[in-house]
Short mmCIF file of C-alpha atoms and ligand atoms in Angstrom, two decimals:
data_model
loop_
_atom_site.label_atom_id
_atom_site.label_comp_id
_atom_site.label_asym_id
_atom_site.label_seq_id
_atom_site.Cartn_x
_atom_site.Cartn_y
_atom_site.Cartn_z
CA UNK T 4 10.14 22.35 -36.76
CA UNK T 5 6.65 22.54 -34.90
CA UNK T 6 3.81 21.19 -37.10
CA UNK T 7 0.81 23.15 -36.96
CA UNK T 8 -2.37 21.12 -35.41
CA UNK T 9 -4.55 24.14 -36.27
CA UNK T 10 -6.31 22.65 -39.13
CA UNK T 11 -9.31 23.85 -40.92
CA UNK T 12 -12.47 21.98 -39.54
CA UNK T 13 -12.89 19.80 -42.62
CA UNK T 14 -9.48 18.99 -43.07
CA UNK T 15 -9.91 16.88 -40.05
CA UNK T 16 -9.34 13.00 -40.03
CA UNK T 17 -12.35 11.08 -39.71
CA UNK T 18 -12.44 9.62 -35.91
CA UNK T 19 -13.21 6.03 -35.67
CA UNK T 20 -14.30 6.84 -32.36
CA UNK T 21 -17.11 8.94 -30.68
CA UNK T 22 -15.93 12.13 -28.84
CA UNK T 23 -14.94 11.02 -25.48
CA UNK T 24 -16.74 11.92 -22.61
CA UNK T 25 -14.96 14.56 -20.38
CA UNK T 26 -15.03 12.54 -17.38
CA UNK T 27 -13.40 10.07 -18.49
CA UNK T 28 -10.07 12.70 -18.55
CA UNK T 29 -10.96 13.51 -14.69
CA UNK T 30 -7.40 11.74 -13.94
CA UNK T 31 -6.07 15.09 -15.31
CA UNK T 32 -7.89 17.37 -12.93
CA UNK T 33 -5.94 17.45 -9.52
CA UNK T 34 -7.07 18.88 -6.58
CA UNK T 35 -5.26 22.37 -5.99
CA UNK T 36 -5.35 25.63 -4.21
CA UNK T 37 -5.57 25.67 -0.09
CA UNK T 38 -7.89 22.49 0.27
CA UNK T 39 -6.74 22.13 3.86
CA UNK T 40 -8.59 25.34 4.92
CA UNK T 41 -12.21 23.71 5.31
CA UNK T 42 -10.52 22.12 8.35
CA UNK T 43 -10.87 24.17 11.60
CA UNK T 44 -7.83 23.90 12.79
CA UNK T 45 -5.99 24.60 9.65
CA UNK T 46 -7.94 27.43 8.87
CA UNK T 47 -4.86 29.71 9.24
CA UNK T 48 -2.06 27.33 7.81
CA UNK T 49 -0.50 29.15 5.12
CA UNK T 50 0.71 27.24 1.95
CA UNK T 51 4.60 26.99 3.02
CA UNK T 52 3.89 25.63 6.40
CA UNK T 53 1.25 23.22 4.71
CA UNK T 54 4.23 21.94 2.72
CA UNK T 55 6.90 21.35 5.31
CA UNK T 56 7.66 18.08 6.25
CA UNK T 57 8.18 18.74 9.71
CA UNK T 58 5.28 21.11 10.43
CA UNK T 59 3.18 17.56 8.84
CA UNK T 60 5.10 15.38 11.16
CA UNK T 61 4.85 17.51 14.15
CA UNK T 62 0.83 17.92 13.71
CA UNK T 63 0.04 14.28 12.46
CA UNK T 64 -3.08 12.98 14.79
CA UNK T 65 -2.40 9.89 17.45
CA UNK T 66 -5.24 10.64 19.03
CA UNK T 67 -9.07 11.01 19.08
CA UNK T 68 -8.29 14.38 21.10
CA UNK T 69 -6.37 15.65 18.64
CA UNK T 70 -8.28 14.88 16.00
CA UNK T 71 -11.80 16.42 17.15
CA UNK T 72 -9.66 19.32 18.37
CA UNK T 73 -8.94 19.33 14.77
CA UNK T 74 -12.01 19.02 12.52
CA UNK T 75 -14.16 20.39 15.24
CA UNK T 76 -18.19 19.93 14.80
CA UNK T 77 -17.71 18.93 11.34
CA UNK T 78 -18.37 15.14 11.69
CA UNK T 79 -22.17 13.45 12.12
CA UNK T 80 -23.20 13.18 15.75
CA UNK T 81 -22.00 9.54 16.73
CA UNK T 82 -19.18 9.49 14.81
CA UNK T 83 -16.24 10.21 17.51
CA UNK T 84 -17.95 7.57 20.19
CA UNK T 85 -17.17 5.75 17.37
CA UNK T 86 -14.00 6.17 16.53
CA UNK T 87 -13.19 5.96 20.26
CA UNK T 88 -14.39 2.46 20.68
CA UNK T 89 -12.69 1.41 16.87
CA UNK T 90 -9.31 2.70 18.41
CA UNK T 91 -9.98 -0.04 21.58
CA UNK T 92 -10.39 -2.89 18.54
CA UNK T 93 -7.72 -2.16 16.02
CA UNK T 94 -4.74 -4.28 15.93
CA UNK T 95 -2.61 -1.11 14.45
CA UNK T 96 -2.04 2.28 16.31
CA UNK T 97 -3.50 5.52 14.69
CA UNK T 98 -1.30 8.36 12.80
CA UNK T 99 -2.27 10.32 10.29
CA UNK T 100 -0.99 13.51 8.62
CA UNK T 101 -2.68 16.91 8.25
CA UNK T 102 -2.50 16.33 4.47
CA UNK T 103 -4.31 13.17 4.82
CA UNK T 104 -6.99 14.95 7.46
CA UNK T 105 -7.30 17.56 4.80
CA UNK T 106 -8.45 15.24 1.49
CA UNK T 107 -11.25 13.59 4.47
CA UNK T 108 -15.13 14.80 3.73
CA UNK T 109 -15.51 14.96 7.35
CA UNK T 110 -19.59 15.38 6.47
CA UNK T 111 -19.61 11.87 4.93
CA UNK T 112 -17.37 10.27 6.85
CA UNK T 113 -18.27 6.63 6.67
CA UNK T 114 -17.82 6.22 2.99
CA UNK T 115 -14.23 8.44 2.48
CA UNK T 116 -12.04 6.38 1.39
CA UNK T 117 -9.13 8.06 3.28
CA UNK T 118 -11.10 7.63 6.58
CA UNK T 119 -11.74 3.98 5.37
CA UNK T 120 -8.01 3.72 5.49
CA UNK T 121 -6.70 5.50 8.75
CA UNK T 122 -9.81 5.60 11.03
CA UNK T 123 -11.26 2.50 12.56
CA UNK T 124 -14.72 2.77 13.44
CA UNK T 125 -16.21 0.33 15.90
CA UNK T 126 -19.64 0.57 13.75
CA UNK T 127 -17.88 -1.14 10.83
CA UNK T 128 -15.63 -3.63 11.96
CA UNK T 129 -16.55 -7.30 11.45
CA UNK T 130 -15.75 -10.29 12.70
CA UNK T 131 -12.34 -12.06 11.69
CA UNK T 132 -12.14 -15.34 9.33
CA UNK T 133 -11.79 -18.25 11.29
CA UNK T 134 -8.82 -18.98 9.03
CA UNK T 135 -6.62 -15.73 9.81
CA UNK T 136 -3.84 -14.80 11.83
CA UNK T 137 -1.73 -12.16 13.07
CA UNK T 138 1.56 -12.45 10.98
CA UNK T 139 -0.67 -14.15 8.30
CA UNK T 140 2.19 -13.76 5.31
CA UNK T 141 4.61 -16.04 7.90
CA UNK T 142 7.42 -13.16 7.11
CA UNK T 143 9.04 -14.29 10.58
CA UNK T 144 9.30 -17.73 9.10
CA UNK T 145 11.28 -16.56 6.61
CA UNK T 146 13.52 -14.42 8.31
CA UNK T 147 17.47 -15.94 8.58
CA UNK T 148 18.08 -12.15 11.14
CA UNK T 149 15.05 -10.44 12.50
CA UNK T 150 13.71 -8.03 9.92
CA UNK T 151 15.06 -9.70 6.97
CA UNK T 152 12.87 -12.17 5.25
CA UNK T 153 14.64 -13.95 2.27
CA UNK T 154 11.17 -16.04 0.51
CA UNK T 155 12.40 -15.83 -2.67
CA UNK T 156 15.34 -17.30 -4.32
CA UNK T 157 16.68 -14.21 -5.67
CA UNK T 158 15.71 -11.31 -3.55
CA UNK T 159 15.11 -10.45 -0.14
CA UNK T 160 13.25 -7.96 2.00
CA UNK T 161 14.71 -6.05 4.92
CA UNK T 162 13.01 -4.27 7.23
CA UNK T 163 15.39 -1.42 9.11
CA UNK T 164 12.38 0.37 11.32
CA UNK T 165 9.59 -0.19 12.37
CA UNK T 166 7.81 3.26 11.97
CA UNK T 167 5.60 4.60 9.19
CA UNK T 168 4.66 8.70 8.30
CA UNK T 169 1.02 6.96 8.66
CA UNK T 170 -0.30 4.03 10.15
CA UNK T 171 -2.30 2.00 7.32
CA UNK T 172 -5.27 -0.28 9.13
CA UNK T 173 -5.22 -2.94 6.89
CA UNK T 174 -1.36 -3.13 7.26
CA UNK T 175 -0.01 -6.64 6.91
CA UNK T 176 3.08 -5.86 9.28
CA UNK T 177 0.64 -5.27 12.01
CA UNK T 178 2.83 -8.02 14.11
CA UNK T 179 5.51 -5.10 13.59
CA UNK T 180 4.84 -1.86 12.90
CA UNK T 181 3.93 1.15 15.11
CA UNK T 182 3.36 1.26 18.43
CA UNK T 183 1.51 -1.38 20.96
CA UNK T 184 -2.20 -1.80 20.97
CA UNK T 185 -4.44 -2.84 23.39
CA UNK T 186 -5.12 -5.50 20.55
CA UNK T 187 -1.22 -6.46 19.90
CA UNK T 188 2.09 -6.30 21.27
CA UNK T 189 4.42 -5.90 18.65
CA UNK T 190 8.09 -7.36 18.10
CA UNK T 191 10.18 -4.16 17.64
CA UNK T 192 12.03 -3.77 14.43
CA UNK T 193 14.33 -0.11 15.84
CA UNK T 194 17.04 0.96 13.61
CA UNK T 195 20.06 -0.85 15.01
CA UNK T 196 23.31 -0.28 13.77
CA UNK T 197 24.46 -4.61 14.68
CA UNK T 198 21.09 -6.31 13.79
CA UNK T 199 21.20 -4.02 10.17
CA UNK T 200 25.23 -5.17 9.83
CA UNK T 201 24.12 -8.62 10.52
CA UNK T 202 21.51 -8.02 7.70
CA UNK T 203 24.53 -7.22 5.31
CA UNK T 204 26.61 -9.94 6.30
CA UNK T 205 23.61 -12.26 5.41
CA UNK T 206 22.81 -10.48 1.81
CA UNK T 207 26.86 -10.88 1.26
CA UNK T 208 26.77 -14.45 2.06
CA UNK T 209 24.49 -15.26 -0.29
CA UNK T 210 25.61 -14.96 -4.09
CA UNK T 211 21.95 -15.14 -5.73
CA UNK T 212 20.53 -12.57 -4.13
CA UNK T 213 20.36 -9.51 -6.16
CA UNK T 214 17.51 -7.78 -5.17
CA UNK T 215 16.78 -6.34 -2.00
CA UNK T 216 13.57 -4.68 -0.93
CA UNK T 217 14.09 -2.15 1.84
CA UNK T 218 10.95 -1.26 3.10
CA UNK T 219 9.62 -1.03 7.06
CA UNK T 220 8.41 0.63 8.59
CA UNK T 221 8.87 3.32 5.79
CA UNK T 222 12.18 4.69 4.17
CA UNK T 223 10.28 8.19 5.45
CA UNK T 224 11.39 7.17 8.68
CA UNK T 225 15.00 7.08 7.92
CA UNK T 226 17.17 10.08 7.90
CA UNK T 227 19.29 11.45 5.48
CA UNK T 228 22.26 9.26 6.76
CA UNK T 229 20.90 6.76 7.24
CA UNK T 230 19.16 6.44 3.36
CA UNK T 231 22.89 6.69 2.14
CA UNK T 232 24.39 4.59 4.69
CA UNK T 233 22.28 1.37 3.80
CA UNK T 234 22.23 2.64 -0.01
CA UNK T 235 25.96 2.43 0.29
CA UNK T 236 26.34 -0.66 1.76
CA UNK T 237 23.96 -2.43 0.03
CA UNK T 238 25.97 -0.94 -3.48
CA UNK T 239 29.19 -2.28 -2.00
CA UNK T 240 27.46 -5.66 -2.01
CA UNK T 241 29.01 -7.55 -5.28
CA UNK T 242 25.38 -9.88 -5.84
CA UNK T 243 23.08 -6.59 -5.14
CA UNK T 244 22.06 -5.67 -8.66
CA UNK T 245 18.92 -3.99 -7.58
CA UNK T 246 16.84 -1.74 -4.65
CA UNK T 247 14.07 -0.44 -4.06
CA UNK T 248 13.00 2.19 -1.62
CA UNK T 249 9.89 1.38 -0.06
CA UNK T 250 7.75 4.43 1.12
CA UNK T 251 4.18 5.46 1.51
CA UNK T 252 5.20 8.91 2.02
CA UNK T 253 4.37 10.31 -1.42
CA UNK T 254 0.51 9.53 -0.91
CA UNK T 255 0.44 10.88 2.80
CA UNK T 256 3.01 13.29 2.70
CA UNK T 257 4.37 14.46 -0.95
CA UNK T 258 5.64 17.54 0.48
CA UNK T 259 8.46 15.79 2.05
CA UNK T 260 9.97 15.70 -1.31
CA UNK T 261 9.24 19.36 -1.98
CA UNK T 262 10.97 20.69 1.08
CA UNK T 263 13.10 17.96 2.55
CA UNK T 264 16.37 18.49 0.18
CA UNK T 265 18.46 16.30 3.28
CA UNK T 266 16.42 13.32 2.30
CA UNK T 267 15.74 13.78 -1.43
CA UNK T 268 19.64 14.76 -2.11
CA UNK T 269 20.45 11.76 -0.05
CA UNK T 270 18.17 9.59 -2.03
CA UNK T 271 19.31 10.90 -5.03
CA UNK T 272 22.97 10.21 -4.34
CA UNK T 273 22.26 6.11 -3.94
CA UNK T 274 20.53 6.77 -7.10
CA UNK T 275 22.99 8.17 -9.20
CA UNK T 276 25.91 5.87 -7.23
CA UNK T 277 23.91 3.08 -8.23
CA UNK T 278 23.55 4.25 -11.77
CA UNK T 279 27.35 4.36 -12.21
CA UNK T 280 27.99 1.03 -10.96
CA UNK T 281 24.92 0.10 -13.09
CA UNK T 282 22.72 -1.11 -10.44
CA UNK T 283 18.94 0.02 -10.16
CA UNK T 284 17.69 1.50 -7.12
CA UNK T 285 14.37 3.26 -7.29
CA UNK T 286 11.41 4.02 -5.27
CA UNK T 287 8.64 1.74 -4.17
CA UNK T 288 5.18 3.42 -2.82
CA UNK T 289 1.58 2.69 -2.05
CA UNK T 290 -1.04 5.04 -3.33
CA UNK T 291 -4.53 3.27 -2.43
CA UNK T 292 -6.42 5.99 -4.15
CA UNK T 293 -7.49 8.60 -6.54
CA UNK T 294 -8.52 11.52 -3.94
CA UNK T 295 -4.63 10.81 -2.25
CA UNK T 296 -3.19 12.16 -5.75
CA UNK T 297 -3.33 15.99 -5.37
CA UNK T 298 -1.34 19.14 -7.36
CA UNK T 299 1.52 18.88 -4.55
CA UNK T 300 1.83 15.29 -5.10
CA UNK T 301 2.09 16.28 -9.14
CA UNK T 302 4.76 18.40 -8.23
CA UNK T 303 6.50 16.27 -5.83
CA UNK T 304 6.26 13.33 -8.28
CA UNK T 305 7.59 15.71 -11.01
CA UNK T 306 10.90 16.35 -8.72
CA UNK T 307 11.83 12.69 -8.72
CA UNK T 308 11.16 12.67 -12.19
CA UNK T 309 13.64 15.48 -13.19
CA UNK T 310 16.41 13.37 -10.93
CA UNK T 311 15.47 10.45 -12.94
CA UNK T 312 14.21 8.16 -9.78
CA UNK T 313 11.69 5.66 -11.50
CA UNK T 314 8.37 5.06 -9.41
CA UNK T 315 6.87 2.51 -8.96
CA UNK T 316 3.55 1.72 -7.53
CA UNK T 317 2.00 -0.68 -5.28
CA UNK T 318 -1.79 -0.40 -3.84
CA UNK T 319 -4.17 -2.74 -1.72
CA UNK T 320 -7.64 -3.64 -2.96
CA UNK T 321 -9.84 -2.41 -0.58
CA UNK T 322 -13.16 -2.46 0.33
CA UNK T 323 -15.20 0.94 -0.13
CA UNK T 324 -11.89 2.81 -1.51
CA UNK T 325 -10.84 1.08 -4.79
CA UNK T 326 -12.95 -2.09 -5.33
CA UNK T 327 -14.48 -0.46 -8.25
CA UNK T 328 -13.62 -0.52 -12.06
CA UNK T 329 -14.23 3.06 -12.08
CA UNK T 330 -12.15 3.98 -9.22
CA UNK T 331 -9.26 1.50 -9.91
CA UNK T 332 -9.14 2.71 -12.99
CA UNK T 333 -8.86 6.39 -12.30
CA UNK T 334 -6.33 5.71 -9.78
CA UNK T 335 -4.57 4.17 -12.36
CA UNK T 336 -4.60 6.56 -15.05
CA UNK T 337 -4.22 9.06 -12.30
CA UNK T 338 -0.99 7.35 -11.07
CA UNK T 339 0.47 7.50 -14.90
CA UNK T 340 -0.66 11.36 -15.36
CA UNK T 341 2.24 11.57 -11.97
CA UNK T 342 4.79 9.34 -13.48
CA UNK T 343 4.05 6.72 -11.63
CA UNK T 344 4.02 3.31 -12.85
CA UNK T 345 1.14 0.78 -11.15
CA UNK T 346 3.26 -2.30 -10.40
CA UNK T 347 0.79 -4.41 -8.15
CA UNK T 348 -2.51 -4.37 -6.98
CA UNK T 349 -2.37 -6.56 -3.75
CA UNK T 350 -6.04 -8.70 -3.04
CA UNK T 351 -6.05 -7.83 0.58
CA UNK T 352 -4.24 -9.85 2.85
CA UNK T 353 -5.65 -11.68 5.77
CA UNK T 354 -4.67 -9.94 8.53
CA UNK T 355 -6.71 -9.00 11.63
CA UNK T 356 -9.32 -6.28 12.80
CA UNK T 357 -10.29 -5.60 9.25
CA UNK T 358 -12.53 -7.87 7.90
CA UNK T 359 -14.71 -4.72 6.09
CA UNK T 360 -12.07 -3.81 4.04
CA UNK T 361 -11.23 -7.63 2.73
CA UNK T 362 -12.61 -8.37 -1.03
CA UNK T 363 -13.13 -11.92 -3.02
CA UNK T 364 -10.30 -12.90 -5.72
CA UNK T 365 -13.34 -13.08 -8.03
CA UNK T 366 -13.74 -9.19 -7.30
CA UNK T 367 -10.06 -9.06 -8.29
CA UNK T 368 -10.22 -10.71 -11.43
CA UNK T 369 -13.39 -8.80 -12.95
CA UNK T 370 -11.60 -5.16 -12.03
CA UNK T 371 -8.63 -6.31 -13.47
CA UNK T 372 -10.00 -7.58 -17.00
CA UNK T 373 -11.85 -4.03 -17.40
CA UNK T 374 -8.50 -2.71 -16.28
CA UNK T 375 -6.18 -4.21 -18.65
CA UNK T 376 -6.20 -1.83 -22.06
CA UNK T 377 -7.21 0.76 -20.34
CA UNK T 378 -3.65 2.83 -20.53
CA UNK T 379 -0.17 1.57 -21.14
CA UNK T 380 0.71 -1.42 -20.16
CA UNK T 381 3.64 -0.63 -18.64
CA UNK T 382 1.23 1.28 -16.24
CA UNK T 383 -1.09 -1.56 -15.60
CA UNK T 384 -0.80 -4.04 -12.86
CA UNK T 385 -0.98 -7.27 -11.74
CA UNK T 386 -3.43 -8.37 -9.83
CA UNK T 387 -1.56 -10.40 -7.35
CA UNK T 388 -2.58 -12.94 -3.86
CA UNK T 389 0.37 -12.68 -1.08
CA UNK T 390 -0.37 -16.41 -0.59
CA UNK T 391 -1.06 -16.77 2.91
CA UNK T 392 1.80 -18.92 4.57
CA UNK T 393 4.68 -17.37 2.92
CA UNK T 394 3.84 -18.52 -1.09
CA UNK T 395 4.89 -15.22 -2.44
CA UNK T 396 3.09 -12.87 -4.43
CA UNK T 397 1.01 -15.24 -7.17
CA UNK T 398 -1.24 -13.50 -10.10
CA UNK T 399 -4.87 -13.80 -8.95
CA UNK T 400 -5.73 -15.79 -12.29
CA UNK T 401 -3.39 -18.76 -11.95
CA UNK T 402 -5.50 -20.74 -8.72
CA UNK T 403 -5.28 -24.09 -9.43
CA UNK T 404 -8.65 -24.56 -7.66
CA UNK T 405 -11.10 -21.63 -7.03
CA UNK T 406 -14.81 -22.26 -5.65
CA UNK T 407 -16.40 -19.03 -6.06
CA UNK T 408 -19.23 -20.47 -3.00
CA UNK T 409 -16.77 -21.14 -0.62
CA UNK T 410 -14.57 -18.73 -1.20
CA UNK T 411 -11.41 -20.93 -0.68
CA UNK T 412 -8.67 -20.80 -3.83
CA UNK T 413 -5.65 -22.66 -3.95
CA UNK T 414 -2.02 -21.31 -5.47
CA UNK T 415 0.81 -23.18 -5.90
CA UNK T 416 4.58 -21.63 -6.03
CA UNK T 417 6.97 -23.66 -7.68
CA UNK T 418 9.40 -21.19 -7.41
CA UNK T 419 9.18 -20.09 -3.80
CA UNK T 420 7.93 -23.44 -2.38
CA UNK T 421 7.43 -26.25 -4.74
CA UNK T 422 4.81 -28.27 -3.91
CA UNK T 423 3.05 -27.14 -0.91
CA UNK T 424 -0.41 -25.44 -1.55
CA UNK T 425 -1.32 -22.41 -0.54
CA UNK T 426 -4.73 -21.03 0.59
CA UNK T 427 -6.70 -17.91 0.58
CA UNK T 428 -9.78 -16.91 2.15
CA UNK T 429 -12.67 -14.90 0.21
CA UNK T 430 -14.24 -12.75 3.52
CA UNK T 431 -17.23 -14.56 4.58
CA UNK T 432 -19.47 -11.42 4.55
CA UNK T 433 -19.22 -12.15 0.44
CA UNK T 434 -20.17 -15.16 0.65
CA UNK T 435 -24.24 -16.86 0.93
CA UNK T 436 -25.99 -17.64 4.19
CA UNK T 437 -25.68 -20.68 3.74
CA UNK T 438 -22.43 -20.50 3.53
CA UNK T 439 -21.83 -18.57 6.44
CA UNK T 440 -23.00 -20.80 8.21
CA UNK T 441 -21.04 -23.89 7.04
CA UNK T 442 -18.00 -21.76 7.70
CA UNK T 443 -19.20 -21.26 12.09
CA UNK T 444 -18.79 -24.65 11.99
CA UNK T 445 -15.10 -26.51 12.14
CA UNK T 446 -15.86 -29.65 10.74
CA UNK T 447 -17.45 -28.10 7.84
CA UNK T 448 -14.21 -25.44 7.56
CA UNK T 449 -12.40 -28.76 7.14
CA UNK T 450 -14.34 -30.29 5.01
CA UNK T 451 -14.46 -27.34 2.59
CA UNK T 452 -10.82 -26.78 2.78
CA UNK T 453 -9.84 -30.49 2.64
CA UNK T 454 -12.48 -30.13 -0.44
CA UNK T 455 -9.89 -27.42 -2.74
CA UNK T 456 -7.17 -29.18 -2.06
CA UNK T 457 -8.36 -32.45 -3.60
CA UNK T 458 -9.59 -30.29 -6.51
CA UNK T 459 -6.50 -28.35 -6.80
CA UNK T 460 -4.11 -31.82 -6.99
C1 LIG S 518 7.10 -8.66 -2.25
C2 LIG S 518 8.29 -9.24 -1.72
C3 LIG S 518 9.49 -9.17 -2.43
C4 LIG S 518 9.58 -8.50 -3.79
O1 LIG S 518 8.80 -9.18 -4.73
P1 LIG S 518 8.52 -8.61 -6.19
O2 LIG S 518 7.50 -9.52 -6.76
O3 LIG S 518 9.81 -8.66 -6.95
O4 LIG S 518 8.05 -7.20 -6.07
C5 LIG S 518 10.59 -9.77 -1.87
N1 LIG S 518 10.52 -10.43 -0.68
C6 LIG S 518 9.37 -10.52 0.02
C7 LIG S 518 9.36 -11.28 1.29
C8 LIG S 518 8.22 -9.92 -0.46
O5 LIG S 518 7.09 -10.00 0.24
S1 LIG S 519 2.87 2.45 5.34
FE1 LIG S 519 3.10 0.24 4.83
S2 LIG S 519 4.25 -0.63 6.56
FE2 LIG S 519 3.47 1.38 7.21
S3 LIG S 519 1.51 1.00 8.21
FE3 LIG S 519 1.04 1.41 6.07
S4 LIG S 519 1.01 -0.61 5.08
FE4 LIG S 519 2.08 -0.84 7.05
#
């Protein structure tokens, strides 16, 4: 039986709580209707080729061309000079989809935090800490067959392609993924039916791994076959107990899992094979923020949720798009509204060409106390360093030596790599003049360095 909520007025319980304040429900109110029509060249797009997969694929931008052919005279004079000149810079080639293009305000383009994401621009980019490095996470290291990195005892990461829906600036793969740049020549990760066998034979060898990550490049990128051939083979493993999917596609592209049933039936096959032989496979992605959460991606999300395929969420802190406690915590709330459970928020890793979008652990740590209680936690994450060298993931709070001046904090991994310390870098435009300076100066990086480590023993 339904009970009736309609109460008289004064029958009502006594809050112990002021009326909330209606914004603070904005993670209810998605973005609907044909947004994509304020950009020129989509002015005519109707809604089902706006939602096909391919028709996104087909018109994502690679270039500045296409993109000004695109959006037209809606951007600030300036602005595609310096794009142009970003492009030259950035260690990671451009892609984005018309879904993406469409959530832009091309007006205020410096401060979107989309554009912040995709779009290099020249104007913005800062000079690279003298302690950072291409592969900075040392994932080659740790790799027994290219494209497989086994860190941790119990699970491993494989890497099948080397192509993404989008191409993500700040993305810590930039050794790998996408095509050359005038800034880097990649090692090429192509789908490859002997160095993926030799990935198998490796996981099979190897009795305590039970958990393998396959992400990219982007499980996007794989076709329909290809999802079930490496689900199946992975199932067949005896150790694998567990999978993951790793995509970004539902915050670039949710429509792919509105209108590709190849994919999402193939997905949904490794699911429910996996279910059978009670093994967990479910889906990995990487929402970054609010304004990438739209009503497609509500219904998209909702499809995985009827088949039962648990999501799971993992974002990037970044600069100018989520370093806020407001805005990480709408994402948040935003990202359980979907069905979507926040897993990890990553403190940016130290990788090149995008020093403006690094933030201090210390910014970490004060968004993630006004986080915590916030919703369920189940849908709150941790707040996690990638150590740089190849530590693992470690939560932000557990440094054994932080100094807040300096920037430099210290994590140890007992698990991963008992005792060896690891170091991370705060960006230096955080940090005091005066310590700028120190840090131009080698012997003084030494010294400060040489400094948390002492501490941290
Ligand atoms: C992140 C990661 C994993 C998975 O780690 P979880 O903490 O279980 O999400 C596995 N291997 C590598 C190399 C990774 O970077
Ligand atoms: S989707 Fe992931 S792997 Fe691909 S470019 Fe972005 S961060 Fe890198």
């Amino acid at each position: 039986m339904a009970i009736d909520l309609k109460l008289v007025h004064d029958a009502l319980p006594v809050a112990k709580k002021p009326p909330v304040d209606p914004s603070s429900l904005a993670h209810r109110a998605l973005l609907g209707g044909p947004f994509w029509h304020k950009i020129p060249a989509y002015r005519e797009v109707d809604e089902a080729t706006f939602l096909d997969h391919a028709w996104q694929a087909k018109s994502s931008i690679t270039r500045v061309a296409k993109l000004v052919e695109a959006i037209q005279d809606l951007v600030p004079p300036g602005f595609v000079e310096d794009l142009e000149s970003g492009m030259k810079q950035a260690p990671m080639s451009v892609r984005v989809s018309p879904y993406i293009v469409s959530l832009i305000d091309w007006e205020r383009p410096y401060d979107d935090p989309l554009r912040i994401q995709f779009f290099p621009l020249a104007s913005r980019l800062r000079p690279d800490h003298p302690k950072l490095g291409l592969d900075s996470l040392a994932e080659q290291a740790d790799a027994p067959v290219a494209g497989l990195t086994h860190r941790y005892v119990d699970k491993a990461l494989f890497l099948p392609l080397d192509t993404c829906p989008v191409y993500c600036r700040f993305c810590t793969r930039s050794y790998a993924i996408g095509l050359d740049t005038d800034e880097v020549e990649k090692v090429h990760l192509r789908p490859n039916d002997e160095r993926w066998r030799r990935a198998y034979q490796y996981i099979a060898s190897r009795p305590e791994l039970e958990d393998i990550v396959i992400s990219g490049g982007d499980a996007y990128q794989l076709r329909a076959a290809h999802i079930e051939e490496i689900g199946d083979a992975l199932l067949a493993i005896p150790n694998v107990r567990r999978m993951r999917f790793a995509t970004k596609g539902p915050a670039v592209m949710p429509m792919k899992i509105l209108t590709d049933d190849a994919w999402l039936d193939a997905l949904t096959r490794v699911v429910e094979k996996g279910r059978k032989l009670h093994k967990d496979v479910v889906l990995h992605t990487h929402f970054n923020s609010p304004n990438e959460i739209t009503g497609i991606t509500e219904a998209a999300m909702g499809r995985l949720f009827e088949r039962g395929i648990l999501v799971r969420n993992q974002s990037v802190l970044i600069r100018g798009v989520n370093d806020s406690v407001d805005t990480m915590t709408l994402l948040i709330k935003r990202l359980g509204h979907v069905n979507v459970h926040a897993y990890y928020v990553y403190v940016h890793d130290m990788v090149r060409g995008v020093e403006d979008l690094r933030t201090s652990v210390d910014t970490a740590i004060h968004i993630e106390k006004h986080v915590r209680g916030a919703t369920a936690g189940y849908n709150t994450p941790t707040f996690v360093v990638d150590a740089p060298g190849g530590g693992g993931k470690r939560d932000v709070h557990s440094y054994e030596h932080y100094n807040r001046d300096s920037g430099v904090s210290v994590y140890s991994a007992p698990s991963v790599k008992p005792g060896r310390p690891f170091v991370y870098f705060d960006p230096l435009h955080q940090l005091s003049t005066h310590m700028r300076r120190r840090w131009s100066d080698p012997n003084e990086q030494k010294r400060m360095i040489d400094q948390a480590l002492a501490k941290a023993r």
